[in-house]
Coordinates of C-alpha atoms and ligand atoms in Angstrom, one line a residue:
M1 CA -65.4 -1.8 86.8
K2 CA -68.4 -3.1 84.5
S3 CA -71.8 -3.0 85.3
D4 CA -74.5 -5.7 85.9
S5 CA -77.0 -5.9 82.8
Y6 CA -80.6 -7.8 82.5
D7 CA -79.1 -10.0 79.6
G8 CA -76.1 -10.9 81.3
T9 CA -73.7 -8.9 79.1
M10 CA -71.3 -6.6 81.1
H11 CA -71.2 -3.0 79.7
K12 CA -69.0 -0.2 81.1
P13 CA -70.8 1.7 83.7
V14 CA -71.8 5.4 83.3
R15 CA -70.5 7.5 85.7
K16 CA -69.7 10.7 83.6
A17 CA -72.0 13.5 83.1
V18 CA -71.6 16.3 80.6
I19 CA -73.6 19.5 80.8
P20 CA -73.5 22.0 77.9
A21 CA -74.0 25.3 79.3
A22 CA -72.0 27.9 76.7
G23 CA -75.2 29.1 74.8
F24 CA -76.0 32.5 74.3
G25 CA -79.4 32.0 75.8
T26 CA -80.9 34.8 73.4
R27 CA -84.3 34.1 74.5
F28 CA -83.6 35.2 78.1
L29 CA -82.1 38.7 76.9
P30 CA -81.3 41.1 78.3
F31 CA -80.9 39.0 81.6
S32 CA -78.6 36.7 79.9
K33 CA -76.0 39.7 78.4
S34 CA -74.5 39.6 82.2
V35 CA -75.8 36.6 83.6
P36 CA -76.0 32.9 82.0
K37 CA -79.5 31.6 81.9
E38 CA -78.1 28.7 83.8
M39 CA -77.8 30.9 86.9
L40 CA -81.5 31.7 87.0
P41 CA -83.0 31.3 90.4
I42 CA -85.7 29.0 91.7
V43 CA -85.7 30.8 94.8
D44 CA -82.3 30.6 96.1
R45 CA -80.7 27.6 94.0
P46 CA -79.5 28.4 90.2
V47 CA -81.2 25.8 87.6
I48 CA -77.2 24.5 86.9
Q49 CA -77.7 23.3 90.6
F50 CA -80.7 21.4 89.5
I51 CA -79.2 19.6 86.9
V52 CA -76.0 18.8 88.7
A53 CA -78.3 17.2 91.7
E54 CA -80.0 15.2 88.9
A55 CA -76.8 13.7 87.7
V56 CA -75.4 12.8 90.9
A57 CA -78.7 11.3 91.8
A58 CA -78.5 9.0 89.0
G59 CA -75.0 7.9 90.2
M60 CA -72.7 10.1 88.0
D61 CA -69.8 11.2 90.1
D62 CA -67.8 13.2 87.3
I63 CA -69.2 16.2 85.8
L64 CA -67.9 18.4 83.2
I65 CA -69.7 21.5 82.5
V66 CA -69.1 22.8 78.9
T67 CA -69.1 26.7 79.8
S68 CA -67.8 30.0 78.1
R69 CA -65.8 33.1 78.7
H70 CA -68.8 35.2 80.1
K71 CA -70.0 32.3 82.5
K72 CA -67.6 32.1 85.1
V73 CA -70.1 32.6 87.5
M74 CA -70.9 29.0 87.4
E75 CA -67.3 27.7 88.2
D76 CA -67.5 30.3 91.3
H77 CA -70.8 28.4 92.4
F78 CA -69.2 25.0 92.7
D79 CA -66.2 26.3 94.5
R80 CA -65.2 26.9 97.8
F81 CA -65.2 30.3 99.3
P82 CA -63.1 30.2 102.6
E83 CA -64.0 34.0 103.6
L84 CA -67.9 33.1 103.4
E85 CA -67.5 30.0 105.0
M86 CA -65.3 31.6 108.0
A87 CA -68.0 34.3 108.2
L88 CA -70.7 31.9 108.4
E89 CA -69.0 29.7 110.9
Q90 CA -68.3 33.1 113.2
K91 CA -72.1 33.9 113.0
G92 CA -73.1 30.4 113.6
K93 CA -75.0 30.1 110.5
T94 CA -74.4 26.3 110.4
A95 CA -77.3 25.4 107.9
E96 CA -75.7 27.8 105.2
L97 CA -72.4 26.8 105.8
D98 CA -73.0 23.1 105.4
E99 CA -75.3 23.9 102.3
I100 CA -72.5 25.8 100.5
I101 CA -70.0 23.2 101.5
E102 CA -72.1 20.6 100.3
L103 CA -72.5 22.3 97.3
T104 CA -68.4 21.8 96.4
R105 CA -68.9 18.0 97.4
M106 CA -71.6 16.8 95.2
A107 CA -69.4 15.4 92.5
N108 CA -66.2 16.0 90.8
I109 CA -66.9 19.0 88.8
H110 CA -64.6 20.1 85.9
F111 CA -64.9 22.8 83.4
V112 CA -64.1 22.9 79.8
R113 CA -64.6 26.2 77.5
Q114 CA -66.3 26.1 74.2
G115 CA -64.5 29.0 72.5
E116 CA -67.3 29.9 70.2
A117 CA -71.0 28.8 70.5
L118 CA -71.1 26.7 67.3
G119 CA -73.9 24.4 68.6
L120 CA -75.0 21.6 70.8
G121 CA -73.2 18.9 69.0
H122 CA -69.9 20.9 69.0
A123 CA -70.4 21.8 72.8
I124 CA -70.6 17.7 73.6
G125 CA -67.5 17.4 71.2
M126 CA -65.7 19.7 73.6
A127 CA -65.6 16.6 76.1
E128 CA -64.3 14.2 74.3
T129 CA -60.7 14.6 76.0
H130 CA -62.2 14.4 79.5
V131 CA -64.6 11.6 78.7
G132 CA -62.4 9.5 76.7
D133 CA -63.6 6.0 76.2
Q134 CA -66.4 5.8 78.4
P135 CA -70.3 6.0 78.0
F136 CA -71.6 9.1 79.2
V137 CA -74.8 11.1 79.8
V138 CA -75.6 14.7 78.6
L139 CA -78.0 16.9 80.4
L140 CA -78.7 20.2 78.8
G141 CA -78.0 23.0 81.5
D142 CA -81.3 24.9 81.0
D143 CA -83.4 21.7 81.1
I144 CA -84.8 20.5 84.6
M145 CA -86.4 17.1 84.9
H146 CA -88.2 16.6 88.0
E147 CA -87.2 13.6 89.5
R148 CA -90.7 12.1 89.5
A149 CA -90.4 11.4 85.5
G150 CA -87.1 9.3 86.2
V151 CA -85.9 10.2 83.0
L152 CA -82.1 9.7 83.7
D153 CA -82.6 6.5 85.8
G154 CA -84.8 4.9 83.0
M155 CA -82.0 5.8 80.4
V156 CA -79.1 4.6 82.5
D157 CA -81.6 1.1 83.0
A158 CA -81.9 1.0 79.3
Y159 CA -78.1 1.4 78.8
N160 CA -77.4 -1.4 81.1
Q161 CA -79.8 -3.7 79.4
H162 CA -78.5 -2.9 76.0
G163 CA -75.1 -1.4 76.0
S164 CA -76.5 1.4 73.3
S165 CA -77.0 4.7 73.2
V166 CA -80.5 6.2 74.5
V167 CA -81.8 9.7 74.1
A168 CA -85.2 10.9 76.2
L169 CA -88.1 11.4 73.9
M170 CA -91.6 13.2 74.7
E171 CA -94.5 13.5 72.5
V172 CA -95.4 16.7 71.4
D173 CA -98.2 18.6 69.6
P174 CA -97.6 18.3 65.8
D175 CA -97.1 22.1 65.6
E176 CA -94.6 21.9 68.2
I177 CA -92.4 19.4 66.5
S178 CA -90.5 21.9 64.3
S179 CA -89.1 23.2 67.5
Y180 CA -87.1 19.9 68.2
G181 CA -85.1 17.0 66.9
C182 CA -87.7 14.6 66.0
A183 CA -87.4 10.9 66.1
A184 CA -88.7 7.8 63.8
A185 CA -89.2 5.0 66.3
E186 CA -90.4 1.6 66.6
P187 CA -91.8 0.2 69.8
T188 CA -90.1 -2.4 71.8
D189 CA -91.4 -5.0 74.4
N190 CA -90.9 -2.4 77.1
D191 CA -93.7 0.5 76.7
R192 CA -91.0 3.1 77.8
L193 CA -88.3 2.1 75.1
H194 CA -88.3 2.7 71.5
R195 CA -86.0 1.4 68.9
V196 CA -84.8 4.7 66.8
T197 CA -84.8 4.1 63.2
G198 CA -84.6 7.9 62.1
L199 CA -83.7 11.5 63.2
V200 CA -84.4 14.9 62.0
E201 CA -83.6 18.2 63.3
K202 CA -86.6 20.8 63.6
P203 CA -88.4 19.2 60.8
A204 CA -91.6 21.2 59.2
A205 CA -94.8 19.6 61.0
A206 CA -95.9 18.0 57.5
E207 CA -92.5 16.4 57.1
A208 CA -91.9 15.1 60.4
P209 CA -91.7 11.5 60.9
S210 CA -93.4 11.5 64.2
N211 CA -94.4 13.5 67.1
L212 CA -91.7 12.3 69.5
A213 CA -89.3 15.2 70.3
V214 CA -85.6 15.0 71.6
M215 CA -85.6 16.2 75.0
G216 CA -82.7 17.4 77.1
R217 CA -81.0 14.0 78.0
Y218 CA -78.8 11.7 76.3
L219 CA -76.7 8.8 76.9
F220 CA -74.1 8.1 74.5
T221 CA -71.5 5.6 73.9
P222 CA -68.0 7.2 73.0
T223 CA -68.4 6.4 69.2
I224 CA -70.4 9.7 69.1
F225 CA -67.3 11.7 69.2
D226 CA -66.3 10.1 65.8
E227 CA -69.5 11.2 64.6
I228 CA -69.4 14.6 66.0
R229 CA -65.8 15.3 64.7
S230 CA -67.3 14.3 60.9
T231 CA -70.5 16.5 61.3
G232 CA -70.7 19.8 59.6
P233 CA -72.9 22.7 60.2
G234 CA -76.6 21.9 60.0
V235 CA -79.7 23.6 60.7
G236 CA -79.1 27.4 61.6
G237 CA -75.4 26.8 60.7
E238 CA -74.7 24.9 63.9
I239 CA -73.4 21.5 64.6
Q240 CA -76.7 19.8 65.8
I241 CA -76.1 16.9 67.7
T242 CA -78.8 15.2 65.6
D243 CA -76.8 15.1 62.7
A244 CA -74.1 13.3 64.6
M245 CA -76.9 10.7 66.0
V246 CA -78.2 10.2 62.5
S247 CA -74.5 8.9 61.5
L248 CA -74.2 7.0 64.8
L249 CA -77.3 5.1 63.9
D250 CA -75.5 3.7 60.9
R251 CA -72.8 2.2 63.1
E252 CA -75.0 1.5 66.6
P253 CA -78.2 0.9 67.6
L254 CA -80.0 4.0 69.4
F255 CA -83.1 3.8 71.7
G256 CA -85.5 6.2 72.8
Y257 CA -86.6 6.4 76.4
S258 CA -90.1 8.2 76.5
F259 CA -91.6 10.0 79.4
T260 CA -94.7 12.3 79.6
E261 CA -94.2 15.1 82.1
G262 CA -92.0 16.8 84.5
R263 CA -89.7 18.7 82.2
F264 CA -89.1 22.4 82.4
D265 CA -87.2 24.0 79.5
T266 CA -86.0 27.1 81.8
G267 CA -84.7 28.6 78.7
K268 CA -88.0 29.7 77.7
K269 CA -89.5 32.3 79.6
E270 CA -93.2 30.4 80.0
D271 CA -91.5 27.4 81.4
Y272 CA -89.1 28.8 83.7
L273 CA -92.1 30.4 85.3
R274 CA -93.9 27.2 85.5
A275 CA -90.7 25.7 87.1
V276 CA -90.5 28.6 89.6
V277 CA -94.1 27.9 90.8
E278 CA -93.9 24.2 90.9
L279 CA -90.6 23.8 92.6
T280 CA -91.3 26.3 95.2
L281 CA -94.6 25.1 96.1
E282 CA -92.7 21.4 96.7
R283 CA -90.3 23.1 99.3
D284 CA -90.9 22.6 102.9
D285 CA -89.8 26.1 104.2
V286 CA -90.8 28.6 101.6
G287 CA -93.6 26.2 100.0
P288 CA -96.4 27.1 102.5
A289 CA -95.8 30.8 102.4
F290 CA -95.6 30.7 98.5
R291 CA -99.2 28.9 98.2
D292 CA -100.8 31.5 100.2
I293 CA -99.3 34.4 97.9
L294 CA -100.6 32.5 95.1
A295 CA -104.0 32.1 96.4
D296 CA -104.0 35.6 97.2
V297 CA -103.1 36.9 93.8
C298 CA -105.6 34.2 92.1
R299 CA -108.3 35.7 94.2
R300 CA -107.4 39.2 93.5
E301 CA -107.3 38.5 89.7
G302 CA -110.6 36.3 89.7
L303 CA -109.0 33.2 89.1
L304 CA -110.2 31.4 92.0
Ligands
UTP1 P1 -80.2 26.2 73.5 O1 -80.5 26.3 72.1 O2 -81.5 26.2 74.7 O3 -79.3 27.5 74.3 O4 -79.2 24.7 73.7 P2 -79.1 28.8 73.5 O5 -78.5 28.7 72.4 O6 -78.2 29.3 74.8 O7 -80.3 29.6 73.6 P3 -81.0 30.3 72.8 O8 -81.9 29.7 71.8 O9 -80.2 31.6 72.4 O10 -82.0 31.1 74.0 C1 -79.4 24.1 74.8 C2 -78.1 23.7 75.8 O11 -76.9 23.8 75.0 C3 -76.1 24.7 75.3 C4 -76.9 26.0 75.9 O12 -76.2 26.7 76.9 C5 -78.2 25.1 76.6 O13 -77.7 24.8 77.8 N1 -75.3 25.1 74.2 C6 -76.0 25.5 73.2 C7 -74.0 25.2 74.1 O14 -73.2 24.6 75.2 N2 -72.9 25.5 73.1 C8 -73.6 25.9 72.0 O15 -72.8 26.1 71.1 C9 -75.2 25.9 71.9

């Protein structure tokens, strides 16, 4: 099946998503020693559930989570649990029952193990056999994007238009660029879309070609797998997806889809806390009570 595009060219539709979630999560120790940081809760739902939901909302029906030996709990989260289902049914807890069954039906969810955490590029490379010759999206397992940002939808639209790989880009303060992959980019006639001309992983501020940082979402043509296979260790001794993208640029165009807000890097403590606050306030059930709690605390701390 092929998808429609604006220029009349037909491109293969994007239906597969890869979620790398095999890293050590050292910024979240000691919690992440025994529980994957992707299982950090936003009230009663783990971060990874938000990521899967985002992929499904953007039209993905086949999801591969890259995991590791100490992260089996993620597989359990998306699996059936007959004893629990029966207990909920007997107790008439139908809302809870529906919710845990819905979790197992969100998409076809598969898992692959990354035996060693050799870097994000390596983790994405683990998806090659599963993805085959299809275009696919990558969503980092600890990066929540709010639906109001519309990032994945915008990236899929850009792919449908151009048939090329696309990365999400966000402007950051110059003193923060050394924490990210950084893109040199030229404008296109679409304000949101840039033509990427170069990439560098974690550049020093003085050497950064721009303040456009690569942020947690990628859409790749399968050519990226050739480039990952020939990419050796880079910054930090890790196989970096940025280095593979640099080689990709020699073969294919690469676009950047820019957005300005709505991203929570939940692998970072401060961003995780912001995600908990913002996403809890939006909920119909616990949101109003949480607003009162926050107001109370703010008054007590003299913040209001
Ligand atoms: P991060 O760099 O944020 O994750 O990678 P990390 O290495 O686990 O975190 P820290 O820096 O030690 O705190 C972004 C995403 O890529 C995955 C991570 O699980 C995370 O979801 N990743 C990273 C892998 O799957 N494999 C790797 O080898 C590295």
